[in-house]
PDB file of C-alpha atoms in Angstrom:
ATOM      1  CA  MET A   1       0.766  24.981 -20.428  1.00 61.00           C
ATOM      2  CA  ASN A   2      -2.664  22.944 -18.992  1.00 71.00           C
ATOM      3  CA  ARG A   3      -2.181  22.730 -15.398  1.00 84.00           C
ATOM      4  CA  VAL A   4      -4.816  20.835 -13.774  1.00 91.00           C
ATOM      5  CA  TYR A   5      -4.277  21.490  -9.444  1.00 95.00           C
ATOM      6  CA  VAL A   6      -5.615  18.732  -7.253  1.00 95.00           C
ATOM      7  CA  CYS A   7      -4.675  20.849  -4.192  1.00 96.00           C
ATOM      8  CA  SER A   8      -5.022  24.867  -4.225  1.00 95.00           C
ATOM      9  CA  CYS A   9      -3.902  25.409  -0.598  1.00 95.00           C
ATOM     10  CA  PHE A  10      -0.103  24.152  -1.841  1.00 96.00           C
ATOM     11  CA  GLY A  11      -0.370  24.399  -5.818  1.00 96.00           C
ATOM     12  CA  ILE A  12       0.289  20.642  -6.231  1.00 96.00           C
ATOM     13  CA  THR A  13      -0.851  19.536  -9.663  1.00 96.00           C
ATOM     14  CA  GLU A  14      -2.241  16.286 -10.708  1.00 94.00           C
ATOM     15  CA  LYS A  15       1.079  15.728 -12.896  1.00 94.00           C
ATOM     16  CA  GLN A  16       3.008  16.213  -9.574  1.00 95.00           C
ATOM     17  CA  VAL A  17       0.979  13.679  -7.766  1.00 94.00           C
ATOM     18  CA  ARG A  18       1.779  11.118 -10.552  1.00 92.00           C
ATOM     19  CA  GLU A  19       4.795  11.645 -10.254  1.00 94.00           C
ATOM     20  CA  HIS A  20       4.935  11.071  -6.734  1.00 93.00           C
ATOM     21  CA  ALA A  21       2.780   7.954  -7.304  1.00 91.00           C
ATOM     22  CA  GLU A  22       5.717   6.563  -9.728  1.00 91.00           C
ATOM     23  CA  ALA A  23       8.197   7.124  -7.081  1.00 92.00           C
ATOM     24  CA  GLY A  24       6.650   5.085  -4.801  1.00 90.00           C
ATOM     25  CA  ALA A  25       3.661   6.691  -3.269  1.00 91.00           C
ATOM     26  CA  CYS A  26       0.825   4.696  -3.125  1.00 90.00           C
ATOM     27  CA  THR A  27      -1.582   6.084  -0.439  1.00 92.00           C
ATOM     28  CA  PRO A  28      -2.944   9.703  -0.010  1.00 93.00           C
ATOM     29  CA  ARG A  29      -1.135   9.925   3.377  1.00 94.00           C
ATOM     30  CA  GLN A  30       2.117   9.168   1.209  1.00 94.00           C
ATOM     31  CA  ILE A  31       1.191  11.702  -1.332  1.00 95.00           C
ATOM     32  CA  ALA A  32       1.160  13.944   1.761  1.00 95.00           C
ATOM     33  CA  SER A  33       4.023  13.243   2.956  1.00 94.00           C
ATOM     34  CA  ALA A  34       5.628  13.945  -0.256  1.00 94.00           C
ATOM     35  CA  SER A  35       3.821  16.952  -1.233  1.00 95.00           C
ATOM     36  CA  LYS A  36       1.761  18.422   1.795  1.00 95.00           C
ATOM     37  CA  ALA A  37      -1.069  17.637  -0.550  1.00 95.00           C
ATOM     38  CA  GLY A  38      -4.120  16.621   1.536  1.00 94.00           C
ATOM     39  CA  THR A  39      -2.616  18.323   4.642  1.00 95.00           C
ATOM     40  CA  ASP A  40      -4.237  22.099   5.105  1.00 94.00           C
ATOM     41  CA  CYS A  41      -8.179  21.842   4.157  1.00 94.00           C
ATOM     42  CA  GLY A  42      -8.454  18.063   3.032  1.00 93.00           C
ATOM     43  CA  SER A  43     -10.267  18.820   0.044  1.00 95.00           C
ATOM     44  CA  CYS A  44      -8.099  17.192  -2.492  1.00 95.00           C
ATOM     45  CA  VAL A  45      -8.197  13.824  -0.741  1.00 95.00           C
ATOM     46  CA  ARG A  46     -10.822  12.435  -3.027  1.00 94.00           C
ATOM     47  CA  SER A  47      -8.982  13.572  -6.170  1.00 94.00           C
ATOM     48  CA  ILE A  48      -5.932  12.133  -4.680  1.00 94.00           C
ATOM     49  CA  GLN A  49      -7.279   8.832  -4.429  1.00 93.00           C
ATOM     50  CA  SER A  50      -9.223   8.593  -7.466  1.00 92.00           C
ATOM     51  CA  ILE A  51      -5.873   9.802  -9.126  1.00 92.00           C
ATOM     52  CA  LEU A  52      -4.051   6.431  -7.499  1.00 91.00           C
ATOM     53  CA  GLY A  53      -6.996   4.424  -8.378  1.00 88.00           C
ATOM     54  CA  ARG A  54      -6.727   5.560 -12.243  1.00 74.00           C
ATOM     55  CA  GLY A  55      -3.221   3.516 -12.213  1.00 65.00           C
ATOM     56  CA  GLY A  56      -1.286   6.346 -10.982  1.00 55.00           C
ATOM     57  CA  CYS A  57       0.528   3.641  -8.705  1.00 62.00           C
ATOM     58  CA  PRO A  58       2.350   1.099  -9.737  1.00 60.00           C
ATOM     59  CA  ARG A  59       0.988  -2.271  -8.690  1.00 54.00           C
ATOM     60  CA  ARG A  60       3.054  -3.669  -5.634  1.00 50.00           C
ATOM     61  CA  GLU A  61       4.769  -6.815  -6.146  1.00 46.00           C
ATOM     62  CA  LEU A  62       3.212 -10.237  -5.019  1.00 41.00           C
ATOM     63  CA  SER A  63       5.912 -11.885  -4.397  1.00 39.00           C
ATOM     64  CA  ALA A  64       6.450 -10.969  -0.757  1.00 43.00           C
ATOM     65  CA  PRO A  65       3.121 -12.330   0.720  1.00 49.00           C
ATOM     66  CA  ALA A  66       3.464 -15.934  -1.392  1.00 47.00           C
ATOM     67  CA  ALA A  67       6.782 -16.386   0.218  1.00 46.00           C
ATOM     68  CA  VAL A  68       4.933 -15.595   3.794  1.00 47.00           C
ATOM     69  CA  SER A  69       2.242 -17.841   2.925  1.00 52.00           C
ATOM     70  CA  ALA A  70       4.497 -20.644   1.770  1.00 54.00           C
ATOM     71  CA  THR A  71       6.388 -20.625   5.034  1.00 63.00           C
ATOM     72  CA  ALA A  72       3.112 -20.674   6.742  1.00 62.00           C
ATOM     73  CA  VAL A  73       2.115 -23.961   4.696  1.00 63.00           C
ATOM     74  CA  GLU A  74       5.428 -25.029   5.479  1.00 70.00           C
ATOM     75  CA  THR A  75       5.080 -24.554   9.276  1.00 66.00           C
ATOM     76  CA  ALA A  76       1.991 -26.049   9.064  1.00 65.00           C
ATOM     77  CA  VAL A  77       2.961 -29.274   7.203  1.00 65.00           C
ATOM     78  CA  ALA A  78       5.792 -29.691   9.656  1.00 65.00           C
ATOM     79  CA  GLN A  79       3.110 -29.398  12.542  1.00 68.00           C
ATOM     80  CA  ALA A  80       0.868 -31.989  11.427  1.00 66.00           C
ATOM     81  CA  ALA A  81       3.747 -34.659  10.960  1.00 65.00           C
ATOM     82  CA  ALA A  82       5.079 -34.389  14.411  1.00 62.00           C
ATOM     83  CA  VAL A  83       1.252 -34.715  15.303  1.00 58.00           C
ATOM     84  CA  GLN A  84       1.060 -37.881  13.341  1.00 61.00           C
ATOM     85  CA  ALA A  85       4.331 -39.025  14.556  1.00 57.00           C
ATOM     86  CA  VAL A  86       3.878 -38.666  17.973  1.00 57.00           C
ATOM     87  CA  GLY A  87      -0.302 -38.957  18.180  1.00 57.00           C
ATOM     88  CA  ARG A  88      -0.373 -35.480  20.014  1.00 54.00           C
ATOM     89  CA  PRO A  89       0.496 -31.956  19.324  1.00 53.00           C
ATOM     90  CA  ALA A  90       3.828 -31.094  20.991  1.00 53.00           C
ATOM     91  CA  GLY A  91       3.793 -29.460  24.550  1.00 57.00           C
ATOM     92  CA  LEU A  92       0.767 -31.213  25.433  1.00 56.00           C
ATOM     93  CA  GLU A  93       1.326 -33.501  28.322  1.00 55.00           C
ATOM     94  CA  ALA A  94      -0.128 -36.984  28.447  1.00 54.00           C
ATOM     95  CA  ALA A  95      -2.827 -36.984  30.911  1.00 51.00           C
TER      96      ALA A  95
END
């Protein structure tokens, strides 16, 4: 059996880091929370970053940011329509 140790302080292997990444740990801090890797001497943090950067972590869905930006666009359009209808932004008093 060929084990490649990433964290010698806690005996965490590259396979274990990949398993934690597949389970949703996408940052070295999340890997540390799941396995303690990187929390003692810290020499393995760059290796963990490398593993995560090589596809060890599934890509996050982009639908949530798109929904937020759509809401922001809708808000901006509504505000622009209100300005055109009244001639000045809501909340500003006429001088």
